[in-house]
Amino acid sequence: MTSTHQKFAYAPAPESRAIVDLAPSYGLFIDGEFTEAADGTVFKTVSPSTEEVLAEVARAGEADVDRAVKAAGRAFTKWSALPGAERGKYLFRIARILQERSRELAVLESLDNGKPIRETRDFDLPTVAAHFFYYAGWADKLDYAGYGPNPRPLGVAGQIIPWNFPLLMLAWKIAPALATGNTVVLKPAETTPLSALFFADVCRQAGLPRGVVNILTGYGDAGAALVAHEGVAKVAFTGSTAVGKAIARTVAGTRKKVTLELGGKAANIVFDDAPIDQAVEGIVNGIFFNQGHVCCAGSRLLVQESVQDEVLDALKRRMSTLRVGDPLDKNTDIGAINSPEQLARITALAEAGEAEGAERWAPACELPESGYWFAPTLFTGVTQAHRIAREEIFGPVLSVLTFRTPAEAVEKANNTPYGLSAGIWTEKGSRILSVASKLRAGVVWANTFNKFDPTSPFGGYKESGHGREGGRHGLEGYLSEAAGPTSAHDGHLQALPGGEREGERDR
Amino acid sequence: MSPVVPAHAPDAAGRLARLADVTASDSALRRFLHGLPGVDAVGLEARAAGLGTRSIKTTAKAYAIDLAISMIDLTTLEGADTPGKVRALCAKGVRPDPTDRTAPQVAAICVYPDMVAVAKDALGASGIHVASVATAFPAGRAALSVKLADTAEAVAAGADEIDMVIDRGAFLSGRYMEVFETIRAVKLACARPGGTSRAAGSGGGTAAHLKVIFENGELSTYDNIRRCSWLAMLAGADFIKTSTGKVAVNATPPNTLLMLEAVRDFRDAVGVQVGVKPAGGIRTTKDAVKYLVMVNETLGDDWLSPDWFRFGASSLLNDLLMQRQKLSTGRYSGPDYVTVD
């Protein structure tokens, strides 16, 4: 026995930030060059965990959007004419460079976003590289993707991504676009611009032809200009439902193709025969992964009444072991909230939960003094009528509802304007299949939650958006089926006199 | 049955009495064990792997190393064991690092029953326990009378702790009651007038501590391991232990995590605290620290002591000592700077 009975307290295990070489200021990445904004305006990006200013970044305006789209348009001619295998080589090269630089990028992402290093290191970066590897493999096999023989790229893709997984969302957007022969103008979120700029450097390192990828850092006005630009053939957006609706209005009536990946309010359904310990892990992973800044987060826990106490006791015990704090500490489970605006929104919704009568619980945890923080929070006694059961909170706040029968679980799970994801926990295989088939959600996880794979399509129902990203399905949004040889052949047949077809004449 | 009853659970006897219903018949026991929550293998393994990524450095590492040393059941279980070998091991257990007297001593020396007297004599008044693998270790394939005689002999020779193996054949063919009754019988055979026991709160020590070995590699499924954990605890095990160290799959982080969850749930349900001992294949400081992290985050402080958690190991100690030397000197030494016993 050790002489004095202390506690097993983990010493800080900080990842070094020296591996990231941050410049004081960054420009826009247009046509293979870093350049200032046309009107010279800049904005600052801060570290959410310390409020320290990390760098100054150029703020793109309408003129910059125009420059970038034109550069991408010029690059499109050559890029789309490359054989698929050649495009694949560039993508493989990017994937390998991302792997080589993964530690640097993980630290950078953690600094700029506030998410814990263990997530950027163990989840974000490996998944980012996996997406590029996956779509690199598709580049020379598009004829066999199920979108007709010789499907064609669309042109310039205008892509707008959110701040919750900056580099991963970039990968989801850029990898399929380049694999299919499109060129890209991408606007990262204003609070997390840095990893996209580092990715621009990765593109240069890979020798990617100029103009194929352009990065415009900026605010919503730049995004709006990008969506509206006549040179853009395809709009891909991930973010809030409100902005998604505005984009849909802008492109309505144009020939632009659109995919939208929007909000969610996923039901995580725990039946009484669930593997309880693993379900608790899944609930924690479902809502506290990435501080709950996940559009498919399992933010509504639907637990069968007969096991409610058991599950809640276990969940509270587990939540008490979550470590909140310095994102660069390798032992941190929950990092900082990305921005003061988001913190205010989470705070307001949590207060609404209390005001509407739900019972609030959070484990005792000390939050750092500077930066934006919110303790992992649980609401019990929540009903479908509460705001916290209906609105997306996008933070570490879990609402617990109960049900008595599978039918009631399905009814409550589907009773939402959203439909991005859902989870089912039961040891009974037939119940997984029957419930999953009734849930109106793009992804249904069984006995797990928040698992992602580049080969698996992702997207939503209803206000969670339309279109799919990832997998073979993710190619569809970047391809046109109006293919050359097939339509030419059809035209020839229609031109035959009397509408007769070759080969039918002698029958 | 005389379970270890911690002070915070005064009503444990009552709760245990209620649980006695589930051991009233073969079918009641089966219904109870099969009614335990299932184990999702993918989720369990992911959780164990996640806990393995904790980064334990500096002061936390120094604390963990000393704690791990103090939890070791330093073991020799070879057919070729001799009194000389056992005495050498005991000397090492008492003073693991001859160059640094601040290194803590181990928890116990674990030997075959015929070596108990030798170990007892060699350890003297050091306070280190003697643990003995009785009950036809490692196969457990012997008549109950033989197992009880094996146990009684080890206890009579002075063993403080008995590590018994269950009959995996009986468990796998569903003869749960047979396994249950064997454990109960061995537990009774552990009783000894005037012996010493670490049983916290048992007041005076009248029995050797009973560790029940499952041989998880042979139980094969996680559901079986959870059922076996409850079965052993209901029958009065003071500790549950992963394995003999004699088969291909011994202690693993997932199967140990599962047993930690079982003892936690058992204490919640009954108020009786049971210890856990992973054994076999834990050779490095890094591995040992991962197990301590698992205990820390699953059970907390209550189990972070040699009274409630042990490592069954023979080669782990030297790696812990080398890491300990590295922390105090700032340099790695090498295998010649720790003893080979």
GROMACS .gro file of N, CA and C in nm, chain A residues 1-2 4-13 118 121-122 273-278 281 310 317-318 321-323 330-333 425 427 447 451, chain B residues 37-40 43-44 47 50 53-60 63-64 66-67 70 105 223 226 261 264-265 268 292-293 296-297 301 304-306:
model
  216
    1MET      N    1   0.086  -0.121   0.000
    1MET     CA    2   0.000   0.000   0.000
    1MET      C    3   0.089   0.124   0.000
    2THR      N    4   0.050   0.220  -0.079
    2THR     CA    5   0.129   0.343  -0.081
    2THR      C    6   0.113   0.415   0.052
    4THR      N    7   0.093   0.738   0.161
    4THR     CA    8  -0.015   0.833   0.185
    4THR      C    9  -0.124   0.810   0.082
    5HIS      N   10  -0.247   0.815   0.127
    5HIS     CA   11  -0.356   0.788   0.035
    5HIS      C   12  -0.399   0.916  -0.035
    6GLN      N   13  -0.336   0.939  -0.153
    6GLN     CA   14  -0.379   1.055  -0.230
    6GLN      C   15  -0.482   1.007  -0.332
    7LYS      N   16  -0.519   1.097  -0.420
    7LYS     CA   17  -0.607   1.057  -0.529
    7LYS      C   18  -0.524   1.038  -0.654
    8PHE      N   19  -0.577   0.957  -0.744
    8PHE     CA   20  -0.512   0.937  -0.874
    8PHE      C   21  -0.555   1.055  -0.963
    9ALA      N   22  -0.480   1.167  -0.950
    9ALA     CA   23  -0.514   1.286  -1.028
    9ALA      C   24  -0.424   1.295  -1.149
   10TYR      N   25  -0.483   1.307  -1.266
   10TYR     CA   26  -0.402   1.310  -1.388
   10TYR      C   27  -0.329   1.444  -1.399
   11ALA      N   28  -0.197   1.436  -1.414
   11ALA     CA   29  -0.120   1.559  -1.437
   11ALA      C   30  -0.154   1.611  -1.577
   12PRO      N   31  -0.142   1.742  -1.598
   12PRO     CA   32  -0.168   1.796  -1.732
   12PRO      C   33  -0.078   1.729  -1.836
   13ALA      N   34  -0.135   1.699  -1.952
   13ALA     CA   35  -0.058   1.635  -2.060
   13ALA      C   36  -0.078   1.716  -2.187
  118ARG      N   37  -0.769   1.521  -2.851
  118ARG     CA   38  -0.790   1.378  -2.870
  118ARG      C   39  -0.892   1.352  -2.980
  121ARG      N   40  -0.705   1.463  -3.321
  121ARG     CA   41  -0.598   1.366  -3.348
  121ARG      C   42  -0.654   1.228  -3.384
  122ASP      N   43  -0.755   1.183  -3.307
  122ASP     CA   44  -0.803   1.045  -3.323
  122ASP      C   45  -0.923   1.032  -3.415
  273ASP      N   46  -3.416  -0.359  -2.312
  273ASP     CA   47  -3.324  -0.472  -2.320
  273ASP      C   48  -3.189  -0.428  -2.379
  274ALA      N   49  -3.160  -0.301  -2.372
  274ALA     CA   50  -3.035  -0.249  -2.431
  274ALA      C   51  -2.914  -0.294  -2.348
  275PRO      N   52  -2.798  -0.303  -2.411
  275PRO     CA   53  -2.675  -0.322  -2.334
  275PRO      C   54  -2.645  -0.191  -2.262
  276ILE      N   55  -2.681  -0.185  -2.133
  276ILE     CA   56  -2.687  -0.056  -2.063
  276ILE      C   57  -2.552   0.017  -2.062
  277ASP      N   58  -2.446  -0.052  -2.025
  277ASP     CA   59  -2.317   0.018  -2.016
  277ASP      C   60  -2.275   0.077  -2.150
  278GLN      N   61  -2.296   0.000  -2.257
  278GLN     CA   62  -2.256   0.052  -2.387
  278GLN      C   63  -2.353   0.159  -2.435
  281GLU      N   64  -2.239   0.480  -2.291
  281GLU     CA   65  -2.127   0.532  -2.371
  281GLU      C   66  -2.178   0.597  -2.499
  310GLU      N   67  -3.235   0.341  -1.403
  310GLU     CA   68  -3.107   0.273  -1.419
  310GLU      C   69  -3.018   0.347  -1.520
  317ARG      N   70  -2.345   0.920  -1.353
  317ARG     CA   71  -2.216   0.873  -1.302
  317ARG      C   72  -2.109   0.889  -1.410
  318ARG      N   73  -2.145   0.852  -1.533
  318ARG     CA   74  -2.049   0.861  -1.643
  318ARG      C   75  -2.017   1.007  -1.677
  321THR      N   76  -1.739   1.180  -1.493
  321THR     CA   77  -1.598   1.151  -1.522
  321THR      C   78  -1.550   1.228  -1.645
  322LEU      N   79  -1.638   1.303  -1.711
  322LEU     CA   80  -1.595   1.380  -1.828
  322LEU      C   81  -1.502   1.492  -1.785
  323ARG      N   82  -1.395   1.509  -1.858
  323ARG     CA   83  -1.297   1.612  -1.821
  323ARG      C   84  -1.312   1.731  -1.914
  330LYS      N   85  -0.417   1.632  -2.368
  330LYS     CA   86  -0.458   1.506  -2.429
  330LYS      C   87  -0.565   1.432  -2.348
  331ASN      N   88  -0.585   1.472  -2.223
  331ASN     CA   89  -0.684   1.405  -2.141
  331ASN      C   90  -0.818   1.478  -2.137
  332THR      N   91  -0.831   1.583  -2.215
  332THR     CA   92  -0.957   1.659  -2.214
  332THR      C   93  -1.061   1.590  -2.301
  333ASP      N   94  -1.182   1.574  -2.244
  333ASP     CA   95  -1.292   1.513  -2.319
  333ASP      C   96  -1.380   1.619  -2.385
  425TRP      N   97  -3.102   0.142  -2.938
  425TRP     CA   98  -3.025   0.055  -2.849
  425TRP      C   99  -3.112  -0.059  -2.801
  427GLU      N  100  -3.085  -0.525  -2.757
  427GLU     CA  101  -3.014  -0.648  -2.788
  427GLU      C  102  -3.093  -0.734  -2.886
  447ASN      N  103  -2.703   0.034  -3.178
  447ASN     CA  104  -2.605   0.002  -3.074
  447ASN      C  105  -2.472   0.073  -3.094
  451LYS      N  106  -2.092   0.739  -3.570
  451LYS     CA  107  -1.986   0.670  -3.642
  451LYS      C  108  -1.988   0.718  -3.788
  544PRO      N  109  -2.820  -0.725  -1.810
  544PRO     CA  110  -2.810  -0.652  -1.938
  544PRO      C  111  -2.704  -0.715  -2.027
  545GLY      N  112  -2.731  -0.719  -2.157
  545GLY     CA  113  -2.635  -0.776  -2.251
  545GLY      C  114  -2.511  -0.689  -2.262
  546VAL      N  115  -2.412  -0.745  -2.327
  546VAL     CA  116  -2.288  -0.670  -2.350
  546VAL      C  117  -2.270  -0.655  -2.501
  547ASP      N  118  -2.257  -0.533  -2.546
  547ASP     CA  119  -2.229  -0.510  -2.688
  547ASP      C  120  -2.077  -0.508  -2.706
  550GLY      N  121  -1.903  -0.194  -2.857
  550GLY     CA  122  -1.905  -0.080  -2.766
  550GLY      C  123  -1.811  -0.099  -2.649
  551LEU      N  124  -1.808  -0.219  -2.594
  551LEU     CA  125  -1.720  -0.246  -2.481
  551LEU      C  126  -1.574  -0.228  -2.521
  554ARG      N  127  -1.485   0.137  -2.570
  554ARG     CA  128  -1.468   0.210  -2.443
  554ARG      C  129  -1.333   0.177  -2.380
  557GLY      N  130  -1.070   0.353  -2.565
  557GLY     CA  131  -1.075   0.496  -2.536
  557GLY      C  132  -1.006   0.529  -2.404
  560THR      N  133  -0.631   0.563  -2.407
  560THR     CA  134  -0.563   0.678  -2.468
  560THR      C  135  -0.535   0.789  -2.367
  561ARG      N  136  -0.573   0.769  -2.241
  561ARG     CA  137  -0.539   0.870  -2.141
  561ARG      C  138  -0.386   0.884  -2.133
  562SER      N  139  -0.342   1.006  -2.120
  562SER     CA  140  -0.199   1.032  -2.118
  562SER      C  141  -0.156   1.059  -1.974
  563ILE      N  142  -0.087   0.963  -1.914
  563ILE     CA  143  -0.051   0.973  -1.772
  563ILE      C  144   0.097   1.007  -1.761
  564LYS      N  145   0.126   1.127  -1.715
  564LYS     CA  146   0.263   1.177  -1.712
  564LYS      C  147   0.301   1.225  -1.572
  565THR      N  148   0.430   1.249  -1.556
  565THR     CA  149   0.492   1.312  -1.438
  565THR      C  150   0.435   1.263  -1.304
  566THR      N  151   0.372   1.353  -1.227
  566THR     CA  152   0.329   1.315  -1.092
  566THR      C  153   0.225   1.203  -1.095
  567ALA      N  154   0.136   1.209  -1.193
  567ALA     CA  155   0.034   1.106  -1.203
  567ALA      C  156   0.099   0.971  -1.233
  570TYR      N  157   0.276   0.834  -0.922
  570TYR     CA  158   0.175   0.779  -0.830
  570TYR      C  159   0.127   0.644  -0.881
  571ALA      N  160   0.100   0.638  -1.012
  571ALA     CA  161   0.047   0.514  -1.070
  571ALA      C  162   0.148   0.400  -1.060
  573ASP      N  163   0.388   0.350  -0.833
  573ASP     CA  164   0.396   0.299  -0.696
  573ASP      C  165   0.269   0.223  -0.658
  574LEU      N  166   0.157   0.276  -0.703
  574LEU     CA  167   0.030   0.207  -0.675
  574LEU      C  168   0.030   0.070  -0.741
  577SER      N  169   0.241  -0.179  -0.559
  577SER     CA  170   0.179  -0.223  -0.433
  577SER      C  171   0.061  -0.316  -0.458
  612GLN      N  172   0.656  -0.229  -0.133
  612GLN     CA  173   0.657  -0.373  -0.151
  612GLN      C  174   0.530  -0.419  -0.221
  730ASP      N  175  -2.091  -1.183  -2.267
  730ASP     CA  176  -2.210  -1.212  -2.187
  730ASP      C  177  -2.178  -1.317  -2.080
  733ARG      N  178  -1.984  -1.158  -1.791
  733ARG     CA  179  -2.070  -1.084  -1.697
  733ARG      C  180  -2.149  -1.181  -1.608
  768GLU      N  181  -1.717  -0.323  -1.425
  768GLU     CA  182  -1.857  -0.279  -1.427
  768GLU      C  183  -1.944  -0.372  -1.344
  771ARG      N  184  -1.898  -0.299  -0.974
  771ARG     CA  185  -1.965  -0.172  -0.945
  771ARG      C  186  -2.117  -0.194  -0.932
  772ASP      N  187  -2.174  -0.266  -1.028
  772ASP     CA  188  -2.318  -0.289  -1.024
  772ASP      C  189  -2.357  -0.375  -0.904
  775ASP      N  190  -2.366  -0.159  -0.604
  775ASP     CA  191  -2.487  -0.076  -0.609
  775ASP      C  192  -2.610  -0.158  -0.568
  799LEU      N  193  -0.510   0.087  -1.447
  799LEU     CA  194  -0.542   0.176  -1.333
  799LEU      C  195  -0.636   0.288  -1.377
  800VAL      N  196  -0.616   0.337  -1.498
  800VAL     CA  197  -0.707   0.440  -1.551
  800VAL      C  198  -0.848   0.383  -1.561
  803ASN      N  199  -0.988   0.373  -1.219
  803ASN     CA  200  -1.015   0.509  -1.173
  803ASN      C  201  -1.144   0.564  -1.232
  804GLU      N  202  -1.164   0.542  -1.363
  804GLU     CA  203  -1.279   0.605  -1.428
  804GLU      C  204  -1.405   0.519  -1.424
  808ASP      N  205  -1.197   0.603  -0.664
  808ASP     CA  206  -1.101   0.591  -0.556
  808ASP      C  207  -1.121   0.468  -0.467
  811LEU      N  208  -0.909   0.185  -0.575
  811LEU     CA  209  -0.768   0.208  -0.610
  811LEU      C  210  -0.678   0.177  -0.492
  812SER      N  211  -0.682   0.053  -0.447
  812SER     CA  212  -0.595   0.011  -0.340
  812SER      C  213  -0.573  -0.139  -0.354
  813PRO      N  214  -0.462  -0.190  -0.297
  813PRO     CA  215  -0.435  -0.333  -0.309
  813PRO      C  216  -0.543  -0.418  -0.243
   0.00000   0.00000   0.00000
